[in-house]
Tab-separated table of C-alpha atoms and ligand atoms in Angstrom:
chain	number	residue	atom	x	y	z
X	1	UNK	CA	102.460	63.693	121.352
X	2	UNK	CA	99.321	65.006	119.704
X	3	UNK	CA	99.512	67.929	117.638
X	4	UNK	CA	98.284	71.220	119.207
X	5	UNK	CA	95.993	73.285	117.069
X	6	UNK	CA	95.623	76.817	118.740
X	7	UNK	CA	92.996	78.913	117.568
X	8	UNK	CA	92.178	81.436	120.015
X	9	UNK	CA	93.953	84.753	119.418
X	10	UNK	CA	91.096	86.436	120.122
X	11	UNK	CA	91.172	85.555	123.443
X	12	UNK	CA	94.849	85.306	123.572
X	13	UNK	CA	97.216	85.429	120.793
X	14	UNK	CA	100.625	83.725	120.711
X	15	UNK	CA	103.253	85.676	122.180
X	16	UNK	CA	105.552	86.476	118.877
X	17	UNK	CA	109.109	85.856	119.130
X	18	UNK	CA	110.022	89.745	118.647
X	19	UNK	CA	107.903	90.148	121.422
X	20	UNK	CA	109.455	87.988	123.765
X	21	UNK	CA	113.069	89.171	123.052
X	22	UNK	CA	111.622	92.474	123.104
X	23	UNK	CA	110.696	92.251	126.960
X	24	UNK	CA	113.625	89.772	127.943
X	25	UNK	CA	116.235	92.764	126.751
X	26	UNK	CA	113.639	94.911	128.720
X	27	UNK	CA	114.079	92.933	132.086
X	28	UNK	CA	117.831	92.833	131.187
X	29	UNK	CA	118.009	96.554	131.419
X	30	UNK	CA	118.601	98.400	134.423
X	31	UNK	CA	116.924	101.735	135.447
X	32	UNK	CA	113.750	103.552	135.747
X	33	UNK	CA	112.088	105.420	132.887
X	34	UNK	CA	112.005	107.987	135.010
X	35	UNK	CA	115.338	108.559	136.407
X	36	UNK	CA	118.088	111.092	134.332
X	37	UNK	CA	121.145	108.861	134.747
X	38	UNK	CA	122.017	106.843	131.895
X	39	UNK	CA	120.223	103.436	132.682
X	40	UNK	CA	117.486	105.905	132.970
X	41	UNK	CA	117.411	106.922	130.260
X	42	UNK	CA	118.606	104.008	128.192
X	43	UNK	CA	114.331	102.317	129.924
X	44	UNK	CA	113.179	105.997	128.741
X	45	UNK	CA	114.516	105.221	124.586
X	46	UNK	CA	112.692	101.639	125.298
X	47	UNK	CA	109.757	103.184	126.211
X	48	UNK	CA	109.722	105.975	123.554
X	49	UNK	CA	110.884	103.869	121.018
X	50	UNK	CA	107.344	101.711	121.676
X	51	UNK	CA	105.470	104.590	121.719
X	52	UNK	CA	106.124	105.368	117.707
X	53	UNK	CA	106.061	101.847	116.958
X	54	UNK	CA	102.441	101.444	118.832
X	55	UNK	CA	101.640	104.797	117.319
X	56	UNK	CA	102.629	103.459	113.819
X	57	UNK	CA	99.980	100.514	114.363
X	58	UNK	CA	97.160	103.034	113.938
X	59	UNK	CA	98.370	105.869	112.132
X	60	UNK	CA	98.272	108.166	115.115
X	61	UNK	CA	101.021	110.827	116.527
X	62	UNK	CA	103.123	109.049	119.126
X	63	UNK	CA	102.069	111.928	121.676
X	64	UNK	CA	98.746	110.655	121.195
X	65	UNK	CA	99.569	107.662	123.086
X	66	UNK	CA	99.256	106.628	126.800
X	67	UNK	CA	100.503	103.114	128.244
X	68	UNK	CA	98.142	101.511	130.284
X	69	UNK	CA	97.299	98.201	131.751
X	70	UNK	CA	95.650	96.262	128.598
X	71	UNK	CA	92.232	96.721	126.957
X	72	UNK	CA	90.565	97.417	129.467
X	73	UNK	CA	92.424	100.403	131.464
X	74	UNK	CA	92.163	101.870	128.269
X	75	UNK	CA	88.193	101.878	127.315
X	76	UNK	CA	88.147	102.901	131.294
X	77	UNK	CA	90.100	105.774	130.591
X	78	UNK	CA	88.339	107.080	127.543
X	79	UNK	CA	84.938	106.288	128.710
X	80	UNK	CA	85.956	108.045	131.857
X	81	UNK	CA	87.852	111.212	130.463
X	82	UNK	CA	84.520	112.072	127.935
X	83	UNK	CA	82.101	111.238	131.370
X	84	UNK	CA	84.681	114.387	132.646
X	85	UNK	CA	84.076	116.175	129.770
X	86	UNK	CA	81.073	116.909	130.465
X	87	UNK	CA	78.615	114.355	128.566
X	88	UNK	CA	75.832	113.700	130.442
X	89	UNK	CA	74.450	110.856	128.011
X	90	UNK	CA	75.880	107.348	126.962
X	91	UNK	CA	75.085	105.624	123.918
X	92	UNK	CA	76.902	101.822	123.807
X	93	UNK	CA	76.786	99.290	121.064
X	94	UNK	CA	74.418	96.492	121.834
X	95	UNK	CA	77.560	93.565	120.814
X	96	UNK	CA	80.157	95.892	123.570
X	97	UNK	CA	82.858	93.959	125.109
X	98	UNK	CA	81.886	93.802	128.745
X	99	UNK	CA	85.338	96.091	129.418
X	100	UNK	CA	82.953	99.043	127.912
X	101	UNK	CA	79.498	97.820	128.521
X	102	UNK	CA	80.228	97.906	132.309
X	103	UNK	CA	82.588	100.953	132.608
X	104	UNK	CA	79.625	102.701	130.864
X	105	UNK	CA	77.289	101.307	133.484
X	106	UNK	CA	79.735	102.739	136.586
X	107	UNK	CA	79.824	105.933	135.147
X	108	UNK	CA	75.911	106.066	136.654
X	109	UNK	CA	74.412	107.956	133.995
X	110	UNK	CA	72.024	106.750	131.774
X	111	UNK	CA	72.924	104.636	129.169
X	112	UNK	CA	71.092	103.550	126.010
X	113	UNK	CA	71.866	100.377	123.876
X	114	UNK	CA	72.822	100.922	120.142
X	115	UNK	CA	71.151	98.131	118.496
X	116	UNK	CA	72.809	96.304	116.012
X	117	UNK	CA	70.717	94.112	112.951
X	118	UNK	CA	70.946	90.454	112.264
X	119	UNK	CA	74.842	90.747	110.895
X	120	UNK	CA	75.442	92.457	113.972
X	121	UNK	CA	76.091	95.843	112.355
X	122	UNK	CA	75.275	98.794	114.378
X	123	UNK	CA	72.316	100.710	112.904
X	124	UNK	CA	72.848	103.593	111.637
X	125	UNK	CA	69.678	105.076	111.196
X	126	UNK	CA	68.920	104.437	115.186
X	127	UNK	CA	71.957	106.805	115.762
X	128	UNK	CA	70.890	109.499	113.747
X	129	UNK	CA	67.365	109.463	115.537
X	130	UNK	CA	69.012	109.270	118.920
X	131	UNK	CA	71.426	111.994	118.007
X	132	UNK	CA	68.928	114.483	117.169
X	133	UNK	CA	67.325	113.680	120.125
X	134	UNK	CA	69.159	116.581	121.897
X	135	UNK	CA	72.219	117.263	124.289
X	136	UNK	CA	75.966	115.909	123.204
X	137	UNK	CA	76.609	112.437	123.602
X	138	UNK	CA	79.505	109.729	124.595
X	139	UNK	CA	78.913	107.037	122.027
X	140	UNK	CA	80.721	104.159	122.653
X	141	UNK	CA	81.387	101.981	119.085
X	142	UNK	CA	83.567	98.679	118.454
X	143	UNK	CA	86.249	98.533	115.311
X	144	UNK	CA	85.540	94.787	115.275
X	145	UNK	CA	83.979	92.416	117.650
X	146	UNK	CA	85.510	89.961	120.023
X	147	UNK	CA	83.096	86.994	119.030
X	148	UNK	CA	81.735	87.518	115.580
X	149	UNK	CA	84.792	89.464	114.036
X	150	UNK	CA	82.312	91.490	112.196
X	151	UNK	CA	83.684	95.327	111.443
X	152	UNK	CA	81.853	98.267	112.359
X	153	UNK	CA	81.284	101.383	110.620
X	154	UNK	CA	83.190	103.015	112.667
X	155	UNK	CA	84.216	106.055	110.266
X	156	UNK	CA	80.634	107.013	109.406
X	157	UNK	CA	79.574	106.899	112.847
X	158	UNK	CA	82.194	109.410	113.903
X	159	UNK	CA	81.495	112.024	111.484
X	160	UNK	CA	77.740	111.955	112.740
X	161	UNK	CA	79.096	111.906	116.637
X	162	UNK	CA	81.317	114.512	115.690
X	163	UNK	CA	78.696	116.719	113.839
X	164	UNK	CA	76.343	117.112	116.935
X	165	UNK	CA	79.138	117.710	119.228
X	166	UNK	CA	79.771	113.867	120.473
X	167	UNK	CA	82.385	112.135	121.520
X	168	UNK	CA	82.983	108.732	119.864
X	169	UNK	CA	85.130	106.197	122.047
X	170	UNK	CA	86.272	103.372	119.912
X	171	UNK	CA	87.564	99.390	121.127
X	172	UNK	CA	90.021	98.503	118.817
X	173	UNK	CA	91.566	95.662	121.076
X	174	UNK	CA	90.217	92.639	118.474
X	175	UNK	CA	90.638	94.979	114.792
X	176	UNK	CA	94.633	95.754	115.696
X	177	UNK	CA	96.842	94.373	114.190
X	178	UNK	CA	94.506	92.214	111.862
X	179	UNK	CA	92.843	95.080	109.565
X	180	UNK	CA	94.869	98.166	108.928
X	181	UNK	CA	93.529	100.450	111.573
X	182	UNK	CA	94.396	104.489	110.725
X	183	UNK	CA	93.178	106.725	113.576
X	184	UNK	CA	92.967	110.110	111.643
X	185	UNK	CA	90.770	108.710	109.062
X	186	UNK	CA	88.341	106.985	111.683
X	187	UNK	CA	87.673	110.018	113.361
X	188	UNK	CA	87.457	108.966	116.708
X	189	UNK	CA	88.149	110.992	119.934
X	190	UNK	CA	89.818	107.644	121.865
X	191	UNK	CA	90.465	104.455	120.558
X	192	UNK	CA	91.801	101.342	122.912
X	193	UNK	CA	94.603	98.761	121.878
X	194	UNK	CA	95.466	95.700	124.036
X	195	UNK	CA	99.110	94.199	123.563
X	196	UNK	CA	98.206	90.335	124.026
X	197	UNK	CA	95.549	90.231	121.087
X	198	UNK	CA	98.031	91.115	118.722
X	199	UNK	CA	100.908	88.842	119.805
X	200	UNK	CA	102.277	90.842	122.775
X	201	UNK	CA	102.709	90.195	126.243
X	202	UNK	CA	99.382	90.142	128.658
X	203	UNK	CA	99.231	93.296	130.683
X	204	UNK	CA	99.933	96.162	128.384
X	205	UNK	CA	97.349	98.570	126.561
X	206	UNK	CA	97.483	102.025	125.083
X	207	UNK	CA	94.707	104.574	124.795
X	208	UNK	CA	94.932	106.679	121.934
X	209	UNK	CA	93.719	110.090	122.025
X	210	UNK	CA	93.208	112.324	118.980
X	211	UNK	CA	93.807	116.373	119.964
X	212	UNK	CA	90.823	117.658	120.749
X	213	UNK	CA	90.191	115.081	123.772
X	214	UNK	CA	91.565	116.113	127.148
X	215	UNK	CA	92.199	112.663	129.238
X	216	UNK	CA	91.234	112.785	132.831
X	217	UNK	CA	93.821	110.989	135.069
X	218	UNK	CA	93.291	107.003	135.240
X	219	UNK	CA	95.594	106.694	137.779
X	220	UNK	CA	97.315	109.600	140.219
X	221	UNK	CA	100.894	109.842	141.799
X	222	UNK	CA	103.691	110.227	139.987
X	223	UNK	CA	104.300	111.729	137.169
X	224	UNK	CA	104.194	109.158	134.110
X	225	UNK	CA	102.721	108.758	131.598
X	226	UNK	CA	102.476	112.881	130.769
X	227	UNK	CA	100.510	113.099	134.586
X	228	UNK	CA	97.646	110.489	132.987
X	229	UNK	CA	98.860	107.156	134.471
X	230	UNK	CA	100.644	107.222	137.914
X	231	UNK	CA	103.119	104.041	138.082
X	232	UNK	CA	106.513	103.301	137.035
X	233	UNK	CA	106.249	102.135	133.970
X	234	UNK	CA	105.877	98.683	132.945
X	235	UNK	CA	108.772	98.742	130.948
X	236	UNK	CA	109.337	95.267	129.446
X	237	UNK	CA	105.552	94.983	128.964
X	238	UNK	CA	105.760	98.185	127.145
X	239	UNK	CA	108.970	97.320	125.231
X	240	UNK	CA	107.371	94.116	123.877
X	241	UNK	CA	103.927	95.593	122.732
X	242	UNK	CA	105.996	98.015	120.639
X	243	UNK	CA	108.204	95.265	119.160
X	244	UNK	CA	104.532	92.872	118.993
X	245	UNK	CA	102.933	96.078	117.088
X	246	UNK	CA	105.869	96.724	114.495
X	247	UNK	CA	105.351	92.737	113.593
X	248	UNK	CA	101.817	92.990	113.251
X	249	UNK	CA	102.293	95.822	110.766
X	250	UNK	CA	104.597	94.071	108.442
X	251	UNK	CA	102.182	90.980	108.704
X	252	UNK	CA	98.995	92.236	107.723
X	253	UNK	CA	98.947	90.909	104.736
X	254	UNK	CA	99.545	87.499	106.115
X	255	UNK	CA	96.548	87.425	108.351
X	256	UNK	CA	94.281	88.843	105.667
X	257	UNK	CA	94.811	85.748	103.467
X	258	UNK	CA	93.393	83.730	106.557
X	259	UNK	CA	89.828	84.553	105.635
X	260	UNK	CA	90.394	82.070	102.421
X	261	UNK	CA	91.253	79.526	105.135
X	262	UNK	CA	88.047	80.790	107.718
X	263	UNK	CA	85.628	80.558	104.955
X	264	UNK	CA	87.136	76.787	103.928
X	265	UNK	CA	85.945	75.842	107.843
X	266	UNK	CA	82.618	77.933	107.607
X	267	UNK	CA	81.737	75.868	104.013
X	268	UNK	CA	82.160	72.758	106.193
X	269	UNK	CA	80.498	73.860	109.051
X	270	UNK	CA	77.433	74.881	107.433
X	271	UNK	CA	76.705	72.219	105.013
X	272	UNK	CA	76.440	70.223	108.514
X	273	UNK	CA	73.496	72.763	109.297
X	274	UNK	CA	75.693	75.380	111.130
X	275	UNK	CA	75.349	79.200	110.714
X	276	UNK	CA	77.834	81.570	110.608
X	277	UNK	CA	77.362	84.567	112.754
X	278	UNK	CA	77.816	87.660	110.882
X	279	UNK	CA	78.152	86.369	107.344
X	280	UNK	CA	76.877	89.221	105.516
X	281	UNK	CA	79.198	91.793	107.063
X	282	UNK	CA	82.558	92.189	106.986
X	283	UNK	CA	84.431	90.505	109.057
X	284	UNK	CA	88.073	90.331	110.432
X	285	UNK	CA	89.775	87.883	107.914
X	286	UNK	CA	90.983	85.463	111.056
X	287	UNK	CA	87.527	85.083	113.197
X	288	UNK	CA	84.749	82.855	112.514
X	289	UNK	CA	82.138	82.493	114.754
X	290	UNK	CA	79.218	79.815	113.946
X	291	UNK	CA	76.133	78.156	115.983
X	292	UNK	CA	74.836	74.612	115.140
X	293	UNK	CA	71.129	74.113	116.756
X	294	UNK	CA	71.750	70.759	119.373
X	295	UNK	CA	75.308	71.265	119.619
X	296	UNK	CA	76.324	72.687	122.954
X	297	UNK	CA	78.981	75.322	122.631
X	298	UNK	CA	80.522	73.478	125.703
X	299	UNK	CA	80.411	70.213	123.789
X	300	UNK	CA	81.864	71.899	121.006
X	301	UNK	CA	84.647	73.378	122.973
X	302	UNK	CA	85.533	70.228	124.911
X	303	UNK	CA	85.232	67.988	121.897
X	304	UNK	CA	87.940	69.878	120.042
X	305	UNK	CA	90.111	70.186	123.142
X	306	UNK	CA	89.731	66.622	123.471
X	307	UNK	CA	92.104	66.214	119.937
X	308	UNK	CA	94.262	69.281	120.550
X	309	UNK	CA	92.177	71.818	119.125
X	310	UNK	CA	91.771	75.090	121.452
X	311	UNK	CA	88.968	77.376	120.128
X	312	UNK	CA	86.201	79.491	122.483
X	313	UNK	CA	83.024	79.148	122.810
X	314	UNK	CA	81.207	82.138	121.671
X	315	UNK	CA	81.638	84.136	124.308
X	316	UNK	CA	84.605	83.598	126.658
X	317	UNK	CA	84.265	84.373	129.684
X	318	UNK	CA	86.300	84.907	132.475
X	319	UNK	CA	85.945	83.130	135.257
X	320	UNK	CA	86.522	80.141	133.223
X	321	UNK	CA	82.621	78.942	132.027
X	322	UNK	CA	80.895	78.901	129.150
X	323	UNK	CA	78.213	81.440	129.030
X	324	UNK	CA	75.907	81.602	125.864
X	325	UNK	CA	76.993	84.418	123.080
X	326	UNK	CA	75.908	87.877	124.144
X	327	UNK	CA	76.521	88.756	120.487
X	328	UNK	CA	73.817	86.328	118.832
X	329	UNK	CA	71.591	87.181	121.120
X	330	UNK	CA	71.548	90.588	120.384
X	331	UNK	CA	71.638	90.037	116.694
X	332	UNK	CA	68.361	88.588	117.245
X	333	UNK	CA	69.326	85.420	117.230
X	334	UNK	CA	69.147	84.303	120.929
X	335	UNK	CA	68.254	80.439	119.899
X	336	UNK	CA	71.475	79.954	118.883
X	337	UNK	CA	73.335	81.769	122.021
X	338	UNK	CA	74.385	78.335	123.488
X	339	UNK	CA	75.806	76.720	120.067
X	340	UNK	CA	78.019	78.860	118.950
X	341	UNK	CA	81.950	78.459	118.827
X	342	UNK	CA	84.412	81.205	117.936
X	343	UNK	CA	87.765	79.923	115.604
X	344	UNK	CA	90.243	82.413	115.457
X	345	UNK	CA	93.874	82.182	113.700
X	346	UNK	CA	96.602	84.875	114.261
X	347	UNK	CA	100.315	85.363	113.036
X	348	UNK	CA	101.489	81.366	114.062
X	349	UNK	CA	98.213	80.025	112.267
X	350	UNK	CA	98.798	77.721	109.013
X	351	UNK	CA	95.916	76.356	106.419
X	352	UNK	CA	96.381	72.848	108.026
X	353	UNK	CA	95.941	74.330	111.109
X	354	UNK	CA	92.144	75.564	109.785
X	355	UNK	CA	91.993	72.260	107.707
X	356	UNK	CA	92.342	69.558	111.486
X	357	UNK	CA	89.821	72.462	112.827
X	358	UNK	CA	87.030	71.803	110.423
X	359	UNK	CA	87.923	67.985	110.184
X	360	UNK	CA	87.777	67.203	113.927
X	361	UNK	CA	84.837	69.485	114.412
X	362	UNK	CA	82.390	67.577	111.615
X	363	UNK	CA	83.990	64.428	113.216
X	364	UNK	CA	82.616	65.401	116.760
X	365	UNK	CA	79.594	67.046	114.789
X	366	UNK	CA	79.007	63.305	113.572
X	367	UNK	CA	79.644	61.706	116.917
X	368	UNK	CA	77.160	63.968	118.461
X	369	UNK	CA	74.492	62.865	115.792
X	370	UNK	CA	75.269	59.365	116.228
X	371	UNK	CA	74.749	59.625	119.759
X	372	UNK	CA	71.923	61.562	119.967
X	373	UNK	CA	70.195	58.907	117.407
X	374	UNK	CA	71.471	56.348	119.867
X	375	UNK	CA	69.448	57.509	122.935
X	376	UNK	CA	66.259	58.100	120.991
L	401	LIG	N1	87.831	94.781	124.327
L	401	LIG	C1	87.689	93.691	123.575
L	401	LIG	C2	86.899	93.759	122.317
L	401	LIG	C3	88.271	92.484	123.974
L	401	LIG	O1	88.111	91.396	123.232
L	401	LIG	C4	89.019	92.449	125.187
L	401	LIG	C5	89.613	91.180	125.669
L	401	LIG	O2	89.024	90.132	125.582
L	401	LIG	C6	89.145	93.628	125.927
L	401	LIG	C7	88.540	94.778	125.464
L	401	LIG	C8	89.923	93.670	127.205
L	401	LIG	O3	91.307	93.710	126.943
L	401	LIG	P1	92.362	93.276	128.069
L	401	LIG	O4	92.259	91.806	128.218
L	401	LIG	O5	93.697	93.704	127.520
L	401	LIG	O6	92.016	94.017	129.304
């Protein structure tokens, strides 16, 4: 059988073997959270137990932490507890994850695009303007984006959202996990963490929420989740994300010495004429997102497939098509929206696993030439 190369994590990472264990002695024990007997309470430690671990991921307080559904439940639930705060305006980062971008857009106020420059950095200069430009403001700002990998300045941002009275709600699904992320120091009101991008099971998510942000109810009925999220808990999803953060912790270090290894692929990439998305920012040490002019991200994708190589194009998308990067485009660089690929490694990833990347992408990078040459 073919070797399988997977480099996707950031749509989906592997599900690490703590993880799995994690949930299977989850399912194996009996009782609800919520319930004082001792099976209750023995799904109550699993549960806690998570909570510090998840906590420990960022730094935070375990109070600070609220299970949800994934990712996207929890930019939802910040975006919508500030929107019940009281802010009337809505400032999002032009290179959003559609999870904020269109929660932002149901809240039906008005909201203004943060624009970002060519290395798809958000500008900081248009924030200062636009804060100044009177009343507080929900300001909605990546820690590292889904495509490009490229790390925002989150921290600075926060003390300016913070000085005129903002609220700054912060996606951290892609930067857990693989940079250290430390809540207190970023200065964000909410912050969102997704279980599955950093080796956990699909279906779990925590909001993080520093003191001075009251949470609106996502979800109401019972009492869980401190009155914030109605629903029995999902206990083995929670169990695992714990056991999938406390990993991710102790391999940090690991994943960091992946850039080595990304930048290998991105010297081979653009000697054949590619460029790398992002290049002169930093960047999360395991994604690598690049666009070669003529070469159809689809082609790219399927090529790779084709020898057992799973990568994205730039910007996955859900309902299973390609659709041309968002990010590139609003980096300026909308003619190469529909060439670019995103390569990204997580905590099963090896060098050779980079290395059969780069070689059977300049292979199909040749084929494409040859055939192009072919028909002309
Ligand atoms: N935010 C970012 C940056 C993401 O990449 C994703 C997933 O692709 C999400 C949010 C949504 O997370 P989830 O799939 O857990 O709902």
């Amino acid at each position: 059988m073919r070797a399988q190369t997977y480099l996707d994590y950031n749509a989906t990472a592997k599900v690490r073997p703590e993880a799995s264990a994690a949930a299977l002695a989850a399912m194996a024990q009996a009782g609800n959270p919520s319930s004082v007997h001792a099976d209750g309470r023995a799904a109550r430690a699993l549960i806690e137990d998570a909570r510090a671990e998840v906590a420990g991921l960022v730094g935070a307080r375990a109070g600070a932490v609220t299970f949800v559904s994934g990712g996207t439940e929890a930019n939802a639930l910040g975006i919508k507890s500030a929107v019940a705060a009281g802010f009337e305006r809505l400032i999002v980062g032009a290179t959003e994850h559609e999870a904020v971008a269109r929660a932002a857009q149901a809240a039906g106020l008005a909201v203004e695009t943060w624009p970002v420059n060519g290395d798809g950095l958000a500008d900081l200069d248009w924030l200062e303007a636009r804060l100044a430009a009177g009343g507080p403001v929900l300001v909605c700002l990546m820690l590292a984006n889904n495509e490009t990998g490229v790390i925002q300045p989150v921290a600075t941002a926060a003390a300016m959202v913070r000085g005129s009275g903002g609220w700054l709600h912060v996606d951290a699904v892609q930067a857990a996990g693989k940079i250290a992320v430390d809540f207190n120091a970023l200065g964000a009101h909410t912050l969102a963490l997704s279980a599955h991008k950093l080796g956990g099971p699909q279906g779990a998510g925590a909001l993080v929420a520093a003191s001075d942000a009251s949470l609106t109810p996502s979800l109401r009925g019972g009492g869980q989740e401190r009155g914030l999220r109605a629903g029995t808990e999902n206990t083995p999803g929670i169990a695992s994300f714990g056991a999938a953060a406390r990993a991710a912790v102790r391999d940090l270090a690991e994943i960091t010495g992946q850039a080595e290894w990304r930048d290998a692929l991105a010297a081979s990439a653009t000697a054949f004429g590619a460029t790398v998305l992002g290049a002169g920012a930093p960047r999360l040490p395991q994604t690598l997102c690049f666009a070669t002019p003529g070469f159809s991200s689809e082609v790219q994708v399927m090529a790779l497939d084709l020898e057992g190589v799973m990568v994205s194009a730039g910007a996955a998308c859900s309902s299973g098509k390609v659709t041309p990067s968002g990010s590139a485009s609003a980096m300026g660089r909308p003619d190469l929206a529909r060439f670019a690929v995103r390569v990204s490694g997580g905590w099963a990833s090896s060098r050779a696993d980079w290395r059969r990347c780069g070689e059977v992408w300049c292979e199909a990078f040749d084929r494409a030439v040859a055939r192009r040459r072919e028909v002309a």
